[in-house]
Coordinates of C-alpha atoms and ligand atoms in Angstrom, one line a residue:
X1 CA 88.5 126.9 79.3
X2 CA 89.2 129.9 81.3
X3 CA 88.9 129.9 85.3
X4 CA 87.7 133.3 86.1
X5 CA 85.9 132.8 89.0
X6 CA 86.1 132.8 92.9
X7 CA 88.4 130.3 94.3
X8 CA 85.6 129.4 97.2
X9 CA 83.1 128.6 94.3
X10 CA 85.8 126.5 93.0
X11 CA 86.7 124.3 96.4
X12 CA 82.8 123.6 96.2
X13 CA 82.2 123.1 93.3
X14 CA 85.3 120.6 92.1
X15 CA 87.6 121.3 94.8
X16 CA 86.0 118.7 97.1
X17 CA 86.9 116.0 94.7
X18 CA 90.3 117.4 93.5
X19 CA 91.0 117.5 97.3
X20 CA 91.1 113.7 97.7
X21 CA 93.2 113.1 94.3
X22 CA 96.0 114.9 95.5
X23 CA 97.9 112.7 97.7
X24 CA 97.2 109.5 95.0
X25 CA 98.7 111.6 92.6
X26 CA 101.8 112.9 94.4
X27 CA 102.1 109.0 95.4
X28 CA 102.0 108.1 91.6
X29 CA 104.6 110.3 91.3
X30 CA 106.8 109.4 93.5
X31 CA 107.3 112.8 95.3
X32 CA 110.1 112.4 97.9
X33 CA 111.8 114.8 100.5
X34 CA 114.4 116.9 98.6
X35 CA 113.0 117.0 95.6
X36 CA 111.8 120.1 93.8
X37 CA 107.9 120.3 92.7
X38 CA 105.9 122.0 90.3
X39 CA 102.1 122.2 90.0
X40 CA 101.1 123.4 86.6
X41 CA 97.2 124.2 86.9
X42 CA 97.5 124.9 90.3
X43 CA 93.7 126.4 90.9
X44 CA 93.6 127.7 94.5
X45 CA 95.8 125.1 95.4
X46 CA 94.6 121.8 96.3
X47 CA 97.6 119.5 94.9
X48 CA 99.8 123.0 96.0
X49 CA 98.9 121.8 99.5
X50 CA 99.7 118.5 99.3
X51 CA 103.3 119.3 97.8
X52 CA 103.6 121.8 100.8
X53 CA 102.8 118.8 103.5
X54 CA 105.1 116.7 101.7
X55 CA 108.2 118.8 101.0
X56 CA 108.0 122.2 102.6
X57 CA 107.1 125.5 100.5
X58 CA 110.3 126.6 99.4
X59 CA 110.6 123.4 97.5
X60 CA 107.4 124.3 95.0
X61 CA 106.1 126.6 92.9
X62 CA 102.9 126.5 91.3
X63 CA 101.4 128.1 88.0
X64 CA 98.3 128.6 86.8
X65 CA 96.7 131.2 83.8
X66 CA 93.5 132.1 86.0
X67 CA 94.3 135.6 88.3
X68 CA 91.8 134.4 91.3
X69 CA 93.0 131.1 91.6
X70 CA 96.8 132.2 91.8
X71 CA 95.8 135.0 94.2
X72 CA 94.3 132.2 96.5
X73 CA 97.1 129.5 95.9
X74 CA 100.0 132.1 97.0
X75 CA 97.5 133.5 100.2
X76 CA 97.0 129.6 101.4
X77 CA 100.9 128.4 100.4
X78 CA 102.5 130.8 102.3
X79 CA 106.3 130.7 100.5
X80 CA 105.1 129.2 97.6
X81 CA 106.4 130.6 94.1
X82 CA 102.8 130.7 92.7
X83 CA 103.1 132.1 89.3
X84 CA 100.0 133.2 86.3
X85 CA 101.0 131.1 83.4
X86 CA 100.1 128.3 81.5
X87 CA 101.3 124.7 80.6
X88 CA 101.9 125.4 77.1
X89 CA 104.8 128.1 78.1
X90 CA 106.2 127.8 81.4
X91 CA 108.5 130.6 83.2
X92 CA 111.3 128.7 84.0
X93 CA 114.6 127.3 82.7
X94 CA 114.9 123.9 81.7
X95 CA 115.5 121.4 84.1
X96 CA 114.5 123.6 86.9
X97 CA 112.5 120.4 88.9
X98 CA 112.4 116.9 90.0
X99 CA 108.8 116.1 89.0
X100 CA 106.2 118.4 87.1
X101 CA 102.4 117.4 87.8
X102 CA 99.3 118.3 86.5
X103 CA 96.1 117.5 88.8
X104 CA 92.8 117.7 86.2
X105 CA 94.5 120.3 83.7
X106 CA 95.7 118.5 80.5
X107 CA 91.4 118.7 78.7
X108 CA 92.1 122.0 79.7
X109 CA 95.1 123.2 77.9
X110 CA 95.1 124.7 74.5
X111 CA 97.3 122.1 73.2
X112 CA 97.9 118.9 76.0
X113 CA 100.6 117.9 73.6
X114 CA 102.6 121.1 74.2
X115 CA 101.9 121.5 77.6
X116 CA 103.2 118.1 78.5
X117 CA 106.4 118.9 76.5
X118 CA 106.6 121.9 78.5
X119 CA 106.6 119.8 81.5
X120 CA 109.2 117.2 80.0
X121 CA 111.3 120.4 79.4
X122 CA 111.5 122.2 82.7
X123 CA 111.8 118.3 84.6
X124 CA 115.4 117.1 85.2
X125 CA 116.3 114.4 82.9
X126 CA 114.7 110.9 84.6
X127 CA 112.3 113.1 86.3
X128 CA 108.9 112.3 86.2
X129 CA 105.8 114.0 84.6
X130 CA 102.9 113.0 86.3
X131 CA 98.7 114.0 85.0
X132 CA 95.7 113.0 85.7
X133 CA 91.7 113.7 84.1
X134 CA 88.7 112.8 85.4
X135 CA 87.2 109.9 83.4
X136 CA 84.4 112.2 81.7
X137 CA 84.6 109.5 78.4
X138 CA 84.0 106.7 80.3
X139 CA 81.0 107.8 82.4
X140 CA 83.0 107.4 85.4
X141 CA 84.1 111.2 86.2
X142 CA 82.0 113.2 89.3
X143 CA 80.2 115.3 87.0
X144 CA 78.3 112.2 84.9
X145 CA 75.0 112.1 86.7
X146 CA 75.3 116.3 86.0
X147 CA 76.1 115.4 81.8
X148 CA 73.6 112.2 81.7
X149 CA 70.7 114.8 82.8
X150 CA 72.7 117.4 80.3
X151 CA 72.4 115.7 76.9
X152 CA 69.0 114.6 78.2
X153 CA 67.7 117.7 78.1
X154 CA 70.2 118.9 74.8
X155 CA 72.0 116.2 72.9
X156 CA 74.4 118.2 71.3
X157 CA 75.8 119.7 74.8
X158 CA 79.2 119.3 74.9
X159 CA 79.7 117.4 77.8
X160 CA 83.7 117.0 78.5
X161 CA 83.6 113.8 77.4
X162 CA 86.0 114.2 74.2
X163 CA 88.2 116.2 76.0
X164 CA 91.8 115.2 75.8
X165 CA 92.5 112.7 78.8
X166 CA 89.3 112.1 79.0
X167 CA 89.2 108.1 77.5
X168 CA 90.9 105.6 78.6
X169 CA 94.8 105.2 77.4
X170 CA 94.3 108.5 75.8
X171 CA 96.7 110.4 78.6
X172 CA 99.0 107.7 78.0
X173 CA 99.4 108.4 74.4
X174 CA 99.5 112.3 75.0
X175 CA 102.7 111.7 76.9
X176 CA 104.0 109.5 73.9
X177 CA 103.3 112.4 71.6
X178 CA 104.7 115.0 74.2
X179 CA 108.0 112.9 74.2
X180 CA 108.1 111.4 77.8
X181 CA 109.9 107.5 78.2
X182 CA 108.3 104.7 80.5
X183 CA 105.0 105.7 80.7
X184 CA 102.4 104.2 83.0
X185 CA 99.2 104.4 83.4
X186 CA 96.7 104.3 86.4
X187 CA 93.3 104.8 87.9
X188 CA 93.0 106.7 90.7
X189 CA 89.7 107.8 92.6
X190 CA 87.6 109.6 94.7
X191 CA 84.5 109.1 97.2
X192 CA 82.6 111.7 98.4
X193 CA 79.4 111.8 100.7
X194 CA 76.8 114.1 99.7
X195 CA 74.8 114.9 102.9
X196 CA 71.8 116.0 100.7
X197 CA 70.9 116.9 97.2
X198 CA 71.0 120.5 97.2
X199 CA 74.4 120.7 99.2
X200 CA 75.1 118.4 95.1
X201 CA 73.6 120.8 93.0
X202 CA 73.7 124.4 94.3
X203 CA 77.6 124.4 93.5
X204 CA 77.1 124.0 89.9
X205 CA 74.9 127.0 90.0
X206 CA 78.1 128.9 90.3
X207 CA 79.3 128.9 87.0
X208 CA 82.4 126.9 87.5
X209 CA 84.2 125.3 84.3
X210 CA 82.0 123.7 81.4
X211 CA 79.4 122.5 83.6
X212 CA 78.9 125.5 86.3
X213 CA 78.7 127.6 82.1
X214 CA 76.4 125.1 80.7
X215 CA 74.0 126.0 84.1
X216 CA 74.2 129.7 83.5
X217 CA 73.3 129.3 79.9
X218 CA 70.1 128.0 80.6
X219 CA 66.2 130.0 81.1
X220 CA 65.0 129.4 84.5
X221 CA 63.0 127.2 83.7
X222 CA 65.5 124.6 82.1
X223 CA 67.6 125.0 84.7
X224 CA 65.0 124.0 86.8
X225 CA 64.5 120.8 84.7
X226 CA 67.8 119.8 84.7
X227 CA 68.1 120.0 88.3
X228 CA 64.7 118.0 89.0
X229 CA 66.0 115.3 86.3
X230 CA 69.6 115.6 88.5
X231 CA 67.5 114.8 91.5
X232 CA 65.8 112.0 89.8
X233 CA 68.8 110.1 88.8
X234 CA 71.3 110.3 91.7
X235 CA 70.3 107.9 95.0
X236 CA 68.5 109.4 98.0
X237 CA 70.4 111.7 100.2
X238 CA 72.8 111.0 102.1
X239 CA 74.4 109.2 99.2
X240 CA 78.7 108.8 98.1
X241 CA 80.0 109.8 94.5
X242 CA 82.6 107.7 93.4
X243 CA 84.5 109.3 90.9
X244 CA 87.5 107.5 88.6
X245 CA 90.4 109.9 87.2
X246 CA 92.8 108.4 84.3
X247 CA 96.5 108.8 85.3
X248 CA 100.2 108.9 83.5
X249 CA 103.5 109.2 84.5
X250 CA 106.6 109.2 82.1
X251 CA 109.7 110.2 82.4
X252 CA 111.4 113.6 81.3
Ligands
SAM301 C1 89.8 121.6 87.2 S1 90.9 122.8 87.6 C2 92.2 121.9 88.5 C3 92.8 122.8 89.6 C4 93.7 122.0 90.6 N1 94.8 121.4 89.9 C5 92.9 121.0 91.3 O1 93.3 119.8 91.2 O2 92.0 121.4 92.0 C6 91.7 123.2 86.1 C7 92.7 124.3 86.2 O3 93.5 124.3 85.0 C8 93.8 125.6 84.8 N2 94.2 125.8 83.3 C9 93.3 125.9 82.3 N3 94.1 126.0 81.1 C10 95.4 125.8 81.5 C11 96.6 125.8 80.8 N4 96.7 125.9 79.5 N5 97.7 125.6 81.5 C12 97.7 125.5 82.8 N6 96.6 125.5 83.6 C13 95.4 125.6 82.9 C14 92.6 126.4 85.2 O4 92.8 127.8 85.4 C15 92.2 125.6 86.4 O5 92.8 126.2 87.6

């Protein structure tokens, strides 16, 4: 799945959940002061930022294959060593960092087993490879009300829910595959207010990842259906979305 589009349409669309992931999933990992970082599938830097808080910005770099996003990740991480590349062939040595984490990337990668051996690879030995995926099998993710409506309307839409990561104990035996000891898994989660349904919906009018494309692939008038059968199944505005992510950590 390829990124190409404004980070702002990004931070709206999923960057207001990835936001609030970030510092559980630093905390899973165990990120401490001195250690060296990396954020592979950076986006415009949500998880980047937390690292920053957390250890200063010489001590990580971030990668991600989509231009935008790594053009907006280096402009808000000032010092940051934000570089375009992907999971499954990372630009640096081996045992470059302490911990290697991945914040709602590994459904995305060509080939999660490869990217995660990739992370193993460039993690000092005992360091710790940390992921996490929103729980799209389990109907738990942010986007489910968005997928019910989808396959509603088109039952063979393919709604993220077999992605890899995606089911429960499915990142833990990616890691196996990828080679990382001690794994554990978690849940971590998100709650978010929605102050009204438009402020919901218009974002995923903005062509962002398989939902925002699944949007734009529509006539007007399905679109329009969608949104009215959206409307219909989420709670009356203001109302919270309380999303689940699936989480592993191994070490390298
Ligand atoms: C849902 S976004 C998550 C961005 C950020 N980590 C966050 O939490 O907001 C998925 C990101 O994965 C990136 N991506 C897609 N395929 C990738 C791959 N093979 N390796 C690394 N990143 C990838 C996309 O460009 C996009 O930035």
């Amino acid at each position: 799945m390829s990124f190409d589009v404004a980070a702002d349409a990004y931070d709206r669309f999923m960057g207001r959940y990835s936001l609030l992931l970030s510092p559980q999933l630093a905390d899973l990992a165990g990120v401490r002061a001195n250690e060296r970082v990396l954020d592979v599938g950076c986006g415009p830097g949500a998880l980047t930022a937390e690292l920053v808080r957390r250890l200063g910005p010489e001590a990580v770099a971030a990668v991600d294959p989509s231009e935008p996003f790594v053009t907006a990740a280096r402009a808000r991480n000032s010092g940051v060593d934000v570089r375009k590349a992907s999971a499954e062939q990372l630009p640096f040595p081996d045992q470059t960092f302490d911990t290697a984490l991945a914040q709602l990337v590994v459904h995305f990668m060509s080939d999660p087993v490869a990217g995660l051996a990739e992370m193993a690879r460039v993690t000092r030995r005992d360091g710790v490879v940390a992921a996490c995926v929103w729980d799209h099998g389990g109907g738990q993710g942010p986007l489910s009300v968005f997928w019910r409506a989808a396959r509603e309307l088109d039952p063979m839409v393919d709604d993220e829910s077999q992605l890899a990561g995606a089911h429960e104990g499915h990142l833990a035996e990616l890691f196996e595959a990828a080679g990382l000891q001690e794994i554990e898994e978690a849940s971590i989660s998100a709650s978010l207010e929605h102050s009204s349904f438009e402020e919901w919906w218009e974002p995923f009018t903005l062509g962002v990842g398989p939902a925002g494309s699944f949007v734009a692939s529509l006539s007007a008038d399905r679109q329009a259906k969608l949104r009215e059968r959206c409307r219909a199944l989420l709670p009356v505005a203001p109302f919270v979305i309380t999303a689940r992510a699936w989480a592993a950590r191994g070490l390298a």
